[in-house]
Short mmCIF file of C-alpha atoms in Angstrom, two decimals:
data_model
loop_
_atom_site.label_atom_id
_atom_site.label_comp_id
_atom_site.label_asym_id
_atom_site.label_seq_id
_atom_site.Cartn_x
_atom_site.Cartn_y
_atom_site.Cartn_z
CA UNK M 1 40.69 -22.79 -7.26
CA UNK M 2 43.45 -23.81 -5.57
CA UNK M 3 43.69 -23.34 -1.84
CA UNK M 4 45.74 -20.25 -1.22
CA UNK M 5 44.15 -18.16 -4.31
CA UNK M 6 40.77 -19.35 -2.04
CA UNK M 7 42.02 -17.27 1.15
CA UNK M 8 43.72 -14.68 -0.61
CA UNK M 9 40.09 -14.08 -2.41
CA UNK M 10 38.73 -14.08 1.10
CA UNK M 11 41.09 -12.04 2.73
CA UNK M 12 40.02 -9.17 0.04
CA UNK M 13 36.68 -9.38 0.47
CA UNK M 14 37.12 -9.05 4.63
CA UNK M 15 39.45 -5.99 4.07
CA UNK M 16 36.82 -4.78 2.17
CA UNK M 17 33.75 -5.79 4.47
CA UNK M 18 34.08 -2.76 6.74
CA UNK M 19 34.36 -0.32 3.96
CA UNK M 20 30.89 -2.01 2.68
CA UNK M 21 29.54 -1.88 5.80
CA UNK M 22 29.82 1.71 6.48
CA UNK M 23 28.75 2.72 2.40
CA UNK M 24 25.74 0.96 3.70
CA UNK M 25 25.27 2.96 6.80
CA UNK M 26 25.36 6.33 4.82
CA UNK M 27 23.38 5.66 2.19
CA UNK M 28 20.49 3.95 4.56
CA UNK M 29 21.14 7.27 6.33
CA UNK M 30 20.35 9.55 3.60
CA UNK M 31 17.32 7.30 3.14
CA UNK M 32 16.16 7.15 6.79
CA UNK M 33 16.78 10.98 8.11
CA UNK M 34 14.18 12.75 5.99
CA UNK M 35 11.90 9.92 8.17
CA UNK M 36 13.49 10.65 11.01
CA UNK M 37 12.92 14.38 10.59
CA UNK M 38 9.44 14.16 9.83
CA UNK M 39 8.58 12.22 12.78
CA UNK M 40 10.52 14.96 15.46
CA UNK M 41 9.15 17.90 13.45
CA UNK M 42 5.89 16.29 14.19
CA UNK M 43 6.42 16.10 18.10
CA UNK M 44 7.47 19.62 18.42
CA UNK M 45 6.33 23.03 18.10
CA UNK M 46 5.10 24.23 14.77
CA UNK M 47 7.19 27.37 15.02
CA UNK M 48 10.33 25.32 15.32
CA UNK M 49 10.19 22.74 12.56
CA UNK M 50 12.13 25.33 9.98
CA UNK M 51 13.84 27.44 12.46
CA UNK M 52 15.58 24.70 13.31
CA UNK M 53 17.11 24.13 9.86
CA UNK M 54 19.35 27.10 9.92
CA UNK M 55 21.96 27.38 10.91
CA UNK M 56 21.90 23.67 9.83
CA UNK M 57 22.83 21.69 13.01
CA UNK M 58 21.98 18.48 14.99
CA UNK M 59 19.45 20.43 16.58
CA UNK M 60 17.32 19.98 13.59
CA UNK M 61 16.73 16.31 14.88
CA UNK M 62 16.36 16.64 18.75
CA UNK M 63 13.51 18.76 19.61
CA UNK M 64 13.75 21.29 22.33
CA UNK M 65 10.52 20.14 23.98
CA UNK M 66 8.27 17.13 22.93
CA UNK M 67 4.50 17.07 23.09
CA UNK M 68 1.80 14.90 21.53
CA UNK M 69 -0.09 18.26 20.94
CA UNK M 70 0.42 18.01 17.15
CA UNK M 71 -1.50 14.33 17.41
CA UNK M 72 -4.06 15.65 19.64
CA UNK M 73 -5.15 18.96 17.63
CA UNK M 74 -5.09 16.55 14.52
CA UNK M 75 -6.93 13.17 15.85
CA UNK M 76 -9.44 15.59 17.31
CA UNK M 77 -10.26 17.41 14.32
CA UNK M 78 -11.80 16.69 10.83
CA UNK M 79 -8.67 14.82 10.40
CA UNK M 80 -9.66 12.16 12.97
CA UNK M 81 -13.08 11.62 11.38
CA UNK M 82 -11.57 11.56 7.73
CA UNK M 83 -9.16 8.64 9.19
CA UNK M 84 -12.38 6.84 10.35
CA UNK M 85 -13.62 7.02 6.60
CA UNK M 86 -10.64 6.07 5.34
CA UNK M 87 -10.34 2.77 7.28
CA UNK M 88 -13.75 1.98 6.56
CA UNK M 89 -13.45 2.56 2.45
CA UNK M 90 -9.96 0.32 3.03
CA UNK M 91 -11.61 -2.75 4.69
CA UNK M 92 -14.42 -2.39 2.40
CA UNK M 93 -12.58 -2.19 -0.84
CA UNK M 94 -10.24 -5.01 0.34
CA UNK M 95 -12.82 -7.38 1.25
CA UNK M 96 -14.69 -6.70 -1.82
CA UNK M 97 -11.78 -6.61 -4.20
CA UNK M 98 -10.69 -10.43 -2.76
CA UNK M 99 -13.69 -11.99 -3.68
CA UNK M 100 -14.06 -10.09 -6.85
CA UNK M 101 -9.84 -10.82 -7.57
CA UNK M 102 -10.10 -14.42 -6.51
CA UNK M 103 -12.86 -15.46 -8.65
CA UNK M 104 -11.55 -13.64 -11.46
CA UNK M 105 -8.26 -14.88 -11.45
CA UNK M 106 -9.36 -18.86 -10.49
CA UNK M 107 -11.36 -18.19 -13.51
CA UNK M 108 -8.36 -17.30 -15.77
CA UNK M 109 -6.11 -20.00 -14.13
CA UNK M 110 -8.31 -23.22 -14.13
CA UNK M 111 -11.56 -22.77 -16.70
CA UNK M 112 -11.04 -23.07 -20.14
CA UNK M 113 -13.45 -20.95 -21.91
CA UNK M 114 -13.47 -19.42 -25.69
CA UNK M 115 -11.53 -15.87 -25.41
CA UNK M 116 -9.84 -16.07 -21.77
CA UNK M 117 -6.42 -15.12 -23.09
CA UNK M 118 -7.90 -12.08 -24.67
CA UNK M 119 -9.68 -11.05 -21.25
CA UNK M 120 -6.49 -12.05 -19.61
CA UNK M 121 -4.32 -9.05 -21.64
CA UNK M 122 -7.15 -6.87 -20.75
CA UNK M 123 -6.30 -7.33 -17.28
CA UNK M 124 -3.01 -6.64 -17.81
CA UNK M 125 -3.40 -3.91 -19.94
CA UNK M 126 -6.05 -2.06 -17.23
CA UNK M 127 -3.20 -2.13 -15.04
CA UNK M 128 -0.67 -0.48 -17.31
CA UNK M 129 -3.23 2.63 -17.45
CA UNK M 130 -2.67 5.69 -15.46
CA UNK M 131 -5.75 5.71 -12.89
CA UNK M 132 -5.78 9.67 -13.43
CA UNK M 133 -6.17 9.27 -17.31
CA UNK M 134 -9.76 7.78 -16.83
CA UNK M 135 -10.41 9.75 -13.66
CA UNK M 136 -12.63 12.00 -14.71
CA UNK M 137 -14.98 10.32 -17.12
CA UNK M 138 -15.34 8.17 -14.65
CA UNK M 139 -16.28 10.24 -12.24
CA UNK M 140 -18.89 12.06 -14.95
CA UNK M 141 -20.18 8.10 -14.68
CA UNK M 142 -20.72 8.20 -10.91
CA UNK M 143 -22.30 11.14 -11.14
CA UNK M 144 -24.77 9.87 -13.18
CA UNK M 145 -25.54 6.59 -11.60
CA UNK M 146 -25.95 9.21 -8.23
CA UNK M 147 -22.91 7.44 -6.57
CA UNK M 148 -21.13 10.76 -5.92
CA UNK M 149 -20.71 11.58 -1.67
CA UNK M 150 -21.52 7.57 -1.27
CA UNK M 151 -19.36 5.44 0.32
CA UNK M 152 -19.91 3.04 -2.62
CA UNK M 153 -18.42 5.52 -4.69
CA UNK M 154 -15.14 5.62 -2.92
CA UNK M 155 -14.77 1.79 -3.12
CA UNK M 156 -16.32 0.70 -6.14
CA UNK M 157 -13.23 1.70 -8.49
CA UNK M 158 -11.06 -0.16 -5.58
CA UNK M 159 -12.67 -3.53 -6.06
CA UNK M 160 -11.69 -4.49 -9.80
CA UNK M 161 -7.55 -4.34 -9.36
CA UNK M 162 -5.89 -5.98 -12.24
CA UNK M 163 -2.45 -6.32 -10.91
CA UNK M 164 -4.18 -8.67 -7.71
CA UNK M 165 -6.21 -10.62 -10.11
CA UNK M 166 -3.20 -10.93 -12.40
CA UNK M 167 -0.79 -11.56 -8.67
CA UNK M 168 -3.52 -14.75 -7.97
CA UNK M 169 -4.08 -16.05 -11.27
CA UNK M 170 -0.27 -16.50 -11.06
CA UNK M 171 -0.38 -17.93 -8.14
CA UNK M 172 -3.14 -20.26 -8.85
CA UNK M 173 -1.39 -22.00 -12.07
CA UNK M 174 1.27 -23.20 -9.76
CA UNK M 175 -1.27 -25.06 -8.22
CA UNK M 176 -1.20 -28.66 -8.95
CA UNK M 177 -4.45 -29.73 -11.02
CA UNK M 178 -4.96 -32.72 -9.52
CA UNK M 179 -6.66 -30.65 -6.41
CA UNK M 180 -9.24 -29.50 -8.42
CA UNK M 181 -9.88 -32.75 -10.29
CA UNK M 182 -10.05 -34.62 -6.95
CA UNK M 183 -12.94 -32.19 -5.49
CA UNK M 184 -14.74 -32.52 -8.74
CA UNK M 185 -14.68 -36.02 -8.44
CA UNK M 186 -15.77 -35.70 -4.62
CA UNK M 187 -18.65 -33.63 -6.06
CA UNK M 188 -17.37 -30.05 -5.17
CA UNK M 189 -18.86 -27.29 -7.26
CA UNK M 190 -16.47 -24.47 -9.09
CA UNK M 191 -17.14 -22.21 -6.50
CA UNK M 192 -16.75 -24.72 -3.34
CA UNK M 193 -13.54 -25.63 -5.03
CA UNK M 194 -12.41 -22.10 -5.24
CA UNK M 195 -13.61 -21.56 -1.69
CA UNK M 196 -12.19 -24.99 -0.26
CA UNK M 197 -8.82 -25.41 -2.29
CA UNK M 198 -7.17 -22.69 -3.78
CA UNK M 199 -8.11 -20.34 -1.27
CA UNK M 200 -6.69 -21.73 1.65
CA UNK M 201 -3.54 -22.89 -0.47
CA UNK M 202 -3.08 -18.92 -1.69
CA UNK M 203 -2.64 -17.41 1.67
CA UNK M 204 0.46 -15.72 1.08
CA UNK M 205 -0.91 -14.52 -2.29
CA UNK M 206 -4.29 -13.44 -0.70
CA UNK M 207 -1.87 -11.08 1.46
CA UNK M 208 0.09 -9.77 -1.04
CA UNK M 209 -3.33 -9.07 -2.92
CA UNK M 210 -5.02 -7.67 0.12
CA UNK M 211 -2.12 -5.30 0.48
CA UNK M 212 -2.09 -4.29 -3.07
CA UNK M 213 -5.60 -3.30 -2.84
CA UNK M 214 -5.07 -1.53 0.71
CA UNK M 215 -2.77 0.80 -0.60
CA UNK M 216 -4.38 1.59 -3.22
CA UNK M 217 -7.00 2.93 -2.13
CA UNK M 218 -5.02 4.55 1.38
CA UNK M 219 -3.18 6.67 -0.92
CA UNK M 220 -5.85 7.62 -3.43
CA UNK M 221 -5.92 11.27 -3.56
CA UNK M 222 -7.51 12.34 -6.91
CA UNK M 223 -10.65 10.08 -6.78
CA UNK M 224 -11.91 11.04 -3.40
CA UNK M 225 -11.48 14.82 -4.78
CA UNK M 226 -13.58 13.85 -7.53
CA UNK M 227 -16.85 12.42 -6.31
CA UNK M 228 -16.87 13.65 -2.47
CA UNK M 229 -17.20 17.05 -1.85
CA UNK M 230 -19.26 16.68 1.60
CA UNK M 231 -17.28 17.30 4.58
CA UNK M 232 -18.17 13.78 6.34
CA UNK M 233 -17.08 11.76 3.67
CA UNK M 234 -13.86 12.86 3.56
CA UNK M 235 -11.14 10.85 3.09
CA UNK M 236 -7.80 11.14 5.42
CA UNK M 237 -5.25 12.57 2.07
CA UNK M 238 -7.83 15.03 0.98
CA UNK M 239 -8.16 16.44 5.00
CA UNK M 240 -4.76 16.58 5.24
CA UNK M 241 -4.25 18.90 2.38
CA UNK M 242 -7.21 20.49 3.39
CA UNK M 243 -5.07 21.72 6.70
CA UNK M 244 -3.00 23.89 4.40
CA UNK M 245 -4.88 27.47 4.15
CA UNK M 246 -4.56 29.94 2.31
CA UNK M 247 -3.72 32.53 4.55
CA UNK M 248 -3.31 29.71 8.07
CA UNK M 249 -1.45 26.54 8.42
CA UNK M 250 0.67 24.28 10.78
CA UNK M 251 3.23 22.62 9.92
CA UNK M 252 3.30 20.26 12.93
CA UNK M 253 0.02 18.78 12.30
CA UNK M 254 0.68 18.35 8.70
CA UNK M 255 4.23 16.50 9.55
CA UNK M 256 1.92 14.77 12.25
CA UNK M 257 -0.37 13.59 9.88
CA UNK M 258 2.09 12.47 7.55
CA UNK M 259 3.42 9.97 10.23
CA UNK M 260 -0.32 8.98 10.99
CA UNK M 261 -0.88 8.07 6.85
CA UNK M 262 2.63 6.32 6.89
CA UNK M 263 1.97 4.58 9.90
CA UNK M 264 -0.92 2.32 8.86
CA UNK M 265 0.19 0.76 5.69
CA UNK M 266 3.41 -0.06 7.59
CA UNK M 267 1.74 -1.55 10.28
CA UNK M 268 -0.90 -3.38 7.73
CA UNK M 269 2.38 -4.99 6.35
CA UNK M 270 3.59 -6.37 9.68
CA UNK M 271 0.46 -7.74 10.65
CA UNK M 272 0.45 -9.17 6.84
CA UNK M 273 4.39 -11.10 7.35
CA UNK M 274 3.87 -11.75 11.07
CA UNK M 275 0.84 -14.05 9.83
CA UNK M 276 1.57 -15.10 6.64
CA UNK M 277 5.48 -14.69 6.71
CA UNK M 278 7.69 -14.29 3.50
CA UNK M 279 5.66 -11.82 1.57
CA UNK M 280 6.45 -11.59 -1.71
CA UNK M 281 4.40 -8.70 -3.48
CA UNK M 282 6.40 -8.74 -6.95
CA UNK M 283 4.94 -13.00 -6.90
CA UNK M 284 3.09 -13.95 -4.56
CA UNK M 285 5.84 -17.03 -3.81
CA UNK M 286 5.21 -18.68 -0.87
#
């Protein structure tokens, strides 16, 4: 391309740049405004949340008074305990799920055994089947096993995450086989190779898988509703939904709960990004 043509093209791009920037800002505002309204609503009295909508004005985003009453009332009630149950369930699921996923991914990526492709195909199919489709028959099995109203009843379905196994398996395939061969020559067993070679090298992929497992449990609603009937084991999404009664509801507390439920995974992602950097959810690339 000649120099004048290149200059003309650069000039056109520079003229378009402010318009593209304005367009990007407008699109970003469309997505951000509902989240800002949710945050502002959690800080204002419940009666003002919907009364500020009509007539529509800038006051919808500026509360007449700001207080943390909604958060205090929510966290000192059943929702606070439900948040603790949700965190416990998520951490147990992530810990057990990572061990199971890494072991399965290592076997599918490194070991040679008959039917390996068939097993991998089942793993891929497993995360394509909606969990809602199998939730009810699975809950009947858990009832027969005596796992209803238990922490393990909430944890077990989350540890077998096919997408996490797939993510780790694809990453383990990228690790040179010479590393495993060198460790094997030094006398390392397969579990030792997994723990000492593949796990340290797969830090980012493990972080991705941990986040996938965490989000799956943190946002779970149908399964806790099926296997838990006791109030002491309610998870946060179920507890938040039950703040709405037939004749009584508090939108301020509901908005505050929604903000808290959104903040926890956001903080988890931020911590994982700071720890491992370059987080790539789709591929687990470093």
